[in-house]
CSV table of N, CA and C in Angstrom, one decimal:
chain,number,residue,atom,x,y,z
A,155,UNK,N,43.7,18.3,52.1
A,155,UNK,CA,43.3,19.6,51.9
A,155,UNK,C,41.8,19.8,52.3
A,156,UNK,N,41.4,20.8,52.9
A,156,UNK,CA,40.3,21.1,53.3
A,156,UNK,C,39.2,21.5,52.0
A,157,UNK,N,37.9,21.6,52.6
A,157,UNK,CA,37.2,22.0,51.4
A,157,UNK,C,37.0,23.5,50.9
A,158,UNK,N,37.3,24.3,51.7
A,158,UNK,CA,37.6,25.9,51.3
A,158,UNK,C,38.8,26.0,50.0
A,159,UNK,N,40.0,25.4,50.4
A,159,UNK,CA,41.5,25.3,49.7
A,159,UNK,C,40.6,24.7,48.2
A,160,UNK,N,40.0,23.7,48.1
A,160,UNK,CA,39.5,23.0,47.2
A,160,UNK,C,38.3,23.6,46.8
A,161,UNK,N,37.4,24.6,47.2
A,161,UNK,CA,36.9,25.7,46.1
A,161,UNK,C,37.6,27.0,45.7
A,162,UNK,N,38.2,27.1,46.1
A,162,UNK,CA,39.1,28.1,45.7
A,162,UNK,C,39.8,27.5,44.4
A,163,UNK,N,40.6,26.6,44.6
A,163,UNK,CA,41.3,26.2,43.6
A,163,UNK,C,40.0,25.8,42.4
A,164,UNK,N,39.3,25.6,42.3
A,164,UNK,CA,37.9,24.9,41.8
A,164,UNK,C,37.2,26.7,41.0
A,165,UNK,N,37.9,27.8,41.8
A,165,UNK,CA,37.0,28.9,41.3
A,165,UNK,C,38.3,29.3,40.4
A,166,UNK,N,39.6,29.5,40.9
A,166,UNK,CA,41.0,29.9,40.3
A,166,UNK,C,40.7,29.0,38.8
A,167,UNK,N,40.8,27.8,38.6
A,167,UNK,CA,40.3,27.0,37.5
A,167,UNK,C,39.5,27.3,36.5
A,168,UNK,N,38.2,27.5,37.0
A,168,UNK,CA,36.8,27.9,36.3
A,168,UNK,C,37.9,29.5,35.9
A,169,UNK,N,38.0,30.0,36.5
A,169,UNK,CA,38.4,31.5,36.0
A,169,UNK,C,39.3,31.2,34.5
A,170,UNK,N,40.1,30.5,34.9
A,170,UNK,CA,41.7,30.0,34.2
A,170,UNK,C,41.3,29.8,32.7
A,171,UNK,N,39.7,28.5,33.1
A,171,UNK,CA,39.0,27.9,31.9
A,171,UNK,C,38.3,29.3,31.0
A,172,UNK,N,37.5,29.9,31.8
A,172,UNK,CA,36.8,31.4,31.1
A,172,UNK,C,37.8,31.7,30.2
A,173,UNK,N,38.8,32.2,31.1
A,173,UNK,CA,40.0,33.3,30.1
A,173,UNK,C,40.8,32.7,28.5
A,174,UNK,N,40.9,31.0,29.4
A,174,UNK,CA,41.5,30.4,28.0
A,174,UNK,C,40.7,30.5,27.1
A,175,UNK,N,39.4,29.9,27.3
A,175,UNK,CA,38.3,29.5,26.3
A,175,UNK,C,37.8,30.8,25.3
A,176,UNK,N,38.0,31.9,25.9
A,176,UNK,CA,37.8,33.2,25.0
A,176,UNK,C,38.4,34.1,24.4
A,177,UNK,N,40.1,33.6,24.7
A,177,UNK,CA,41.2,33.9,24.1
A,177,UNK,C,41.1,33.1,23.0
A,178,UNK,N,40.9,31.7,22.9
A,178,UNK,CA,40.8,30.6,21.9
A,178,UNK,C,39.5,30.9,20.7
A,179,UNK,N,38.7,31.3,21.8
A,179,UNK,CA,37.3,31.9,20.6
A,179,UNK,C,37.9,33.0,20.1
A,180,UNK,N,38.5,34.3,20.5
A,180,UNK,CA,38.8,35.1,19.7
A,180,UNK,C,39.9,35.0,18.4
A,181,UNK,N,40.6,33.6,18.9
A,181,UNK,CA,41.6,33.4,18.0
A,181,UNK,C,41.3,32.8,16.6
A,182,UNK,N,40.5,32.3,17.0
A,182,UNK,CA,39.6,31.2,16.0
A,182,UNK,C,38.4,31.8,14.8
A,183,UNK,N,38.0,32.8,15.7
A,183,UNK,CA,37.2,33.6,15.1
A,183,UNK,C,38.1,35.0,13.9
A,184,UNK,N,39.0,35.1,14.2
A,184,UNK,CA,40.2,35.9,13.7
A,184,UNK,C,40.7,34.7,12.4
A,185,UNK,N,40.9,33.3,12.8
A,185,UNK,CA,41.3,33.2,11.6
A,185,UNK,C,40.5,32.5,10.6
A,186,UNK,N,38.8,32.3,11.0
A,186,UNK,CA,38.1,32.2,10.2
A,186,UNK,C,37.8,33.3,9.4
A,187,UNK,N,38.0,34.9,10.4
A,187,UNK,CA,37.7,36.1,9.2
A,187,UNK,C,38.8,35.9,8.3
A,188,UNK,N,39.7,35.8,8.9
A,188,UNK,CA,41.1,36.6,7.5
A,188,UNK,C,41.4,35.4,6.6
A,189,UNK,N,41.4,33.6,7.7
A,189,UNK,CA,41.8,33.0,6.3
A,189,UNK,C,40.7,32.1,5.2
A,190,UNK,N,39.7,31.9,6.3
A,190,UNK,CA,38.5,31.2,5.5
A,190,UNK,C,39.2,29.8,5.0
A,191,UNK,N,39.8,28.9,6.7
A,191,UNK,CA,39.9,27.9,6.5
A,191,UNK,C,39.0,26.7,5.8
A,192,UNK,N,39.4,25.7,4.7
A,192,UNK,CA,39.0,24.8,3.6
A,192,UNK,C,38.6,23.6,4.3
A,193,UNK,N,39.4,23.2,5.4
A,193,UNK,CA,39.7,22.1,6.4
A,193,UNK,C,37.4,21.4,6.8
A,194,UNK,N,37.6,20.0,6.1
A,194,UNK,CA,35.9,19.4,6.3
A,194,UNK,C,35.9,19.8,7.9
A,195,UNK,N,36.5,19.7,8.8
A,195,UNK,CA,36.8,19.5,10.2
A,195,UNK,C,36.4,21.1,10.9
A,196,UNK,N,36.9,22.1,9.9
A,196,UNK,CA,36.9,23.7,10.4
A,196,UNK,C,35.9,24.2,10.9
A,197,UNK,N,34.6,23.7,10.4
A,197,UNK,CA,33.2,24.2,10.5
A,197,UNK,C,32.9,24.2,11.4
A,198,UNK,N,33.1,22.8,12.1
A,198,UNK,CA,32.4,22.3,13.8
A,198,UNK,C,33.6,22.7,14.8
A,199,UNK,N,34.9,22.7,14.2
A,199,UNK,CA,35.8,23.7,15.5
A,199,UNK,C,35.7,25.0,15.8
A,200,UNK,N,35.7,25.8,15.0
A,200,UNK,CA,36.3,26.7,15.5
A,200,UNK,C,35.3,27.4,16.6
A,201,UNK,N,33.6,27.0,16.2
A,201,UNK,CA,32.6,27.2,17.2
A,201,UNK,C,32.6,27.0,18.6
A,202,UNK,N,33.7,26.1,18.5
A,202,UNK,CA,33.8,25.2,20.1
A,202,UNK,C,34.0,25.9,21.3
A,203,UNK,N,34.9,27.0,21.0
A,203,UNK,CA,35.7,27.8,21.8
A,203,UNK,C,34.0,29.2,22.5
A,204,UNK,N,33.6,29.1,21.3
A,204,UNK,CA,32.4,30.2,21.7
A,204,UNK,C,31.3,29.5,22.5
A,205,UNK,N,31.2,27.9,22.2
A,205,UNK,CA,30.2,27.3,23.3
A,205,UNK,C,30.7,26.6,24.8
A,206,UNK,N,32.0,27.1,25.0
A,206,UNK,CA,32.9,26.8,25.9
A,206,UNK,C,32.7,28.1,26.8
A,207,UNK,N,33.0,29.2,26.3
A,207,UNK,CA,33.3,30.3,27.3
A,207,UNK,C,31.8,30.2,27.9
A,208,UNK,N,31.0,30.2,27.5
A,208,UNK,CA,29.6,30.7,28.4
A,208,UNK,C,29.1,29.5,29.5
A,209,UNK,N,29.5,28.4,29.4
A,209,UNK,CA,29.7,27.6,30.2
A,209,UNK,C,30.8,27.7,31.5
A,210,UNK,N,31.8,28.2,31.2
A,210,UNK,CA,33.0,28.6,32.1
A,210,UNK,C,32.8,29.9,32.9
A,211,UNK,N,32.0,30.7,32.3
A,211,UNK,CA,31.8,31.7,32.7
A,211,UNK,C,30.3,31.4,33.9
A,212,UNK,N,29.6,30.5,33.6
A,212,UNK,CA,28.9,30.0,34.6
A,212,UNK,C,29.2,29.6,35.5
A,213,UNK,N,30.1,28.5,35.0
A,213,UNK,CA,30.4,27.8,36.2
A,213,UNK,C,31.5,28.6,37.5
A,214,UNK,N,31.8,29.6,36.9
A,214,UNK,CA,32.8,30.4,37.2
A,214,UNK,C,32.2,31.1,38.1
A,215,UNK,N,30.9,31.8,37.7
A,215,UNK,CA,30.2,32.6,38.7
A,215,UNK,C,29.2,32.1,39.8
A,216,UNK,N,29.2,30.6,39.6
A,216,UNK,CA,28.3,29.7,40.6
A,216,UNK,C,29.4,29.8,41.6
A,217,UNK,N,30.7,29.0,41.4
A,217,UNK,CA,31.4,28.9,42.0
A,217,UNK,C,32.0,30.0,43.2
A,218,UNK,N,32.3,31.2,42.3
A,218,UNK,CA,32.3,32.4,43.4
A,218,UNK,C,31.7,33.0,44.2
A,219,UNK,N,30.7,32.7,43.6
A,219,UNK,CA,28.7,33.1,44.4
A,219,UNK,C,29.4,32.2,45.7
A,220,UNK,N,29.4,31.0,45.5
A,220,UNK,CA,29.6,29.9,46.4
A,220,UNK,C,30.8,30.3,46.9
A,221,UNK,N,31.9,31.0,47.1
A,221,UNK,CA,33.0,31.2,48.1
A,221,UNK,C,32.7,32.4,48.4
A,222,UNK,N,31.9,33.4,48.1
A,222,UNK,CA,31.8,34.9,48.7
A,222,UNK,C,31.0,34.3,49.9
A,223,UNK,N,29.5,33.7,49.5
A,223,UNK,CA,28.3,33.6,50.7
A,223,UNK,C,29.2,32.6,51.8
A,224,UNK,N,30.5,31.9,51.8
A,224,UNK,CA,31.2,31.2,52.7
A,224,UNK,C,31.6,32.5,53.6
A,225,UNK,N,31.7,34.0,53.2
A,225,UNK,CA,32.6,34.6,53.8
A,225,UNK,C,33.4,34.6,54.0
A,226,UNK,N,34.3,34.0,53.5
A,226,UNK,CA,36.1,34.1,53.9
A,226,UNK,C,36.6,34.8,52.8
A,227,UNK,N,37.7,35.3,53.0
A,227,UNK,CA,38.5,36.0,51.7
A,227,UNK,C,39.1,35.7,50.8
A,228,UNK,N,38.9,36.0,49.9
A,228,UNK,CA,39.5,35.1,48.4
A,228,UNK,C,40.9,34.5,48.4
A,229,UNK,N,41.7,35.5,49.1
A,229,UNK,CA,42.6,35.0,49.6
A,229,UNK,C,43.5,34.7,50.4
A,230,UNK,N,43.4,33.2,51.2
A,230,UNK,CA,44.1,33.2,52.2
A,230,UNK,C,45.3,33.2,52.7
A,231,UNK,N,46.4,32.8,51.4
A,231,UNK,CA,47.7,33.2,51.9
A,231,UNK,C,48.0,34.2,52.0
A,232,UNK,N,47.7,35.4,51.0
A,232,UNK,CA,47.7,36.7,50.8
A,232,UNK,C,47.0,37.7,51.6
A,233,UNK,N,46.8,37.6,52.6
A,233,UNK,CA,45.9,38.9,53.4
A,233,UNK,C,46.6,39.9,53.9
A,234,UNK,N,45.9,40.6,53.0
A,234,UNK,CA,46.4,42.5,53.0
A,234,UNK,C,45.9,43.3,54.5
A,235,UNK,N,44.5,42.7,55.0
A,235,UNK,CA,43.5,43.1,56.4
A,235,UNK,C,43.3,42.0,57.1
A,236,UNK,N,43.5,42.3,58.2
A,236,UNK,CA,44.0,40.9,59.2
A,236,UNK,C,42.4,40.3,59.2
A,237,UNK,N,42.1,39.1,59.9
A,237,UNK,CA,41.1,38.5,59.9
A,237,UNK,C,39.9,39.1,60.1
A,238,UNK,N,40.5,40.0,61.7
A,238,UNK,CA,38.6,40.7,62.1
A,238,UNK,C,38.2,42.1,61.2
A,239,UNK,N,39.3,42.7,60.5
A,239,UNK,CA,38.8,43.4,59.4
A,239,UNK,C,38.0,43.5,58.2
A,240,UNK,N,38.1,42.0,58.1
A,240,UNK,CA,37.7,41.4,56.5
A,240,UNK,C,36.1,41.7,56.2
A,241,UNK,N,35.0,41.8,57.7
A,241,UNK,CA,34.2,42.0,57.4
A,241,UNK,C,33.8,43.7,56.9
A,242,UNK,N,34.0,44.4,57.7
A,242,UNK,CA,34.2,46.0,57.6
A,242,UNK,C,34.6,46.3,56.1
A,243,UNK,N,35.9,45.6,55.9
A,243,UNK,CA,36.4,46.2,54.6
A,243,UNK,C,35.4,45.7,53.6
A,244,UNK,N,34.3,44.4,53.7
A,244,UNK,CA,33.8,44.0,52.9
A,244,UNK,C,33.2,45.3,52.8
């Protein structure tokens, strides 16, 4: 696999990781308001998910930064505007 295919998949990921990580913090944070888990262990989890997303979300937008300034289009199997358009449409 080339190295374009391999940031791509590397940015699809990082996105993947964002979305889980702040579905997980919202979930966590939900059931620390309503149940006010007892668990010695609860204190240092359920924070995790909130020091997760802002890292994912970094790495997420280094990453993209890094396939936009390549100029090719996000998506290569998928192209809606043939090659020599892709700049214009940008």
């Amino acid at each position: 696999m080339s190295a374009p295919g391999r940031r791509r998949t590397a940015v699809q990921r990082a996105g993947r990781l964002l979305c889980w990580s702040l579905a997980l913090a919202m979930v966590t944070a939900a059931v620390e308001a309503l149940f006010h888990p007892g668990a010695a262990w609860w204190p240092f989890i359920w924070p995790a998910p909130w020091y997760l997303t802002p890292a994912a979300a970094l790495a997420w937008g280094l990453l993209r930064l890094r396939e936009k300034a390549a100029g090719r289009p996000p998506c290569g199997d998928h192209n809606d505007l043939p090659a020599e358009d892709w700049d214009q449409a940008a």
